XYZ file of C-alpha atoms in Angstrom:
72
model
C 0.000 0.000 0.000
C 1.149 3.507 -0.828
C -0.336 6.958 -0.265
C -0.232 9.609 -2.977
C 1.753 12.645 -1.845
C 0.794 14.820 -4.816
C -1.875 15.047 -7.482
C -0.966 13.557 -10.852
C -3.101 13.839 -13.979
C -2.555 10.961 -16.364
C -2.181 11.708 -20.057
C -5.423 10.778 -21.901
C -5.057 7.807 -24.232
C -2.164 6.303 -22.252
C -1.860 3.731 -19.460
C -1.276 6.504 -16.896
C -3.500 6.560 -13.802
C -4.570 9.926 -12.401
C -4.075 10.089 -8.634
C -5.046 12.563 -5.922
C -2.917 13.565 -2.931
C -3.914 11.440 0.085
C -5.354 8.638 -2.029
C -4.415 5.057 -1.121
C -3.119 2.840 -3.924
C -2.096 -0.792 -4.223
C 1.158 -1.349 -6.105
C 1.323 -4.364 -8.422
C 4.805 -3.584 -9.824
C 7.052 -0.970 -8.259
C 9.736 -0.752 -10.931
C 8.068 -0.605 -14.320
C 10.887 1.608 -15.577
C 11.890 5.266 -15.712
C 10.491 5.939 -12.219
C 6.986 4.559 -12.752
C 4.857 2.180 -10.671
C 1.902 0.107 -11.799
C -1.070 -0.279 -9.493
C -4.716 0.421 -8.831
C -6.786 2.773 -6.714
C -9.634 1.981 -4.323
C -12.137 2.343 -7.186
C -10.400 -0.473 -9.052
C -8.933 1.688 -11.819
C -5.412 0.615 -12.728
C -2.481 2.144 -14.528
C 0.926 3.763 -14.217
C 1.848 6.606 -11.857
C 5.133 8.277 -10.874
C 6.955 6.479 -8.045
C 8.157 9.847 -6.716
C 4.535 10.903 -6.122
C 3.773 8.137 -3.587
C 5.054 6.963 -0.207
C 4.935 3.480 1.324
C 2.468 3.067 4.177
C 3.105 0.578 6.983
C -0.084 -1.486 7.113
C 1.094 -4.023 9.685
C -0.815 -3.873 12.935
C 1.166 -4.049 16.174
C 0.802 -7.278 18.113
C -1.197 -7.366 21.340
C 2.052 -7.941 23.271
C 3.525 -4.761 21.817
C 0.433 -2.840 22.869
C 0.372 -4.341 26.379
C 3.974 -3.374 27.133
C 2.903 0.270 27.229
C 0.717 -0.455 30.270
C 3.470 -2.038 32.380
């Protein structure tokens, strides 16, 4: 999972995917070439977007033991 840092408007008639800052995307391939990623948005639309426009998001939840250590 990545979060878009900036808006990007894809070129019409290409495989580019328009993205909006704050939008969550799923990356299928992170090194398509020339700084592009391939993925899809939460609406299911897929395409290419600039890798420099997104940031990885840590989606792993902390374990219950990690959470409990804060109480002791």
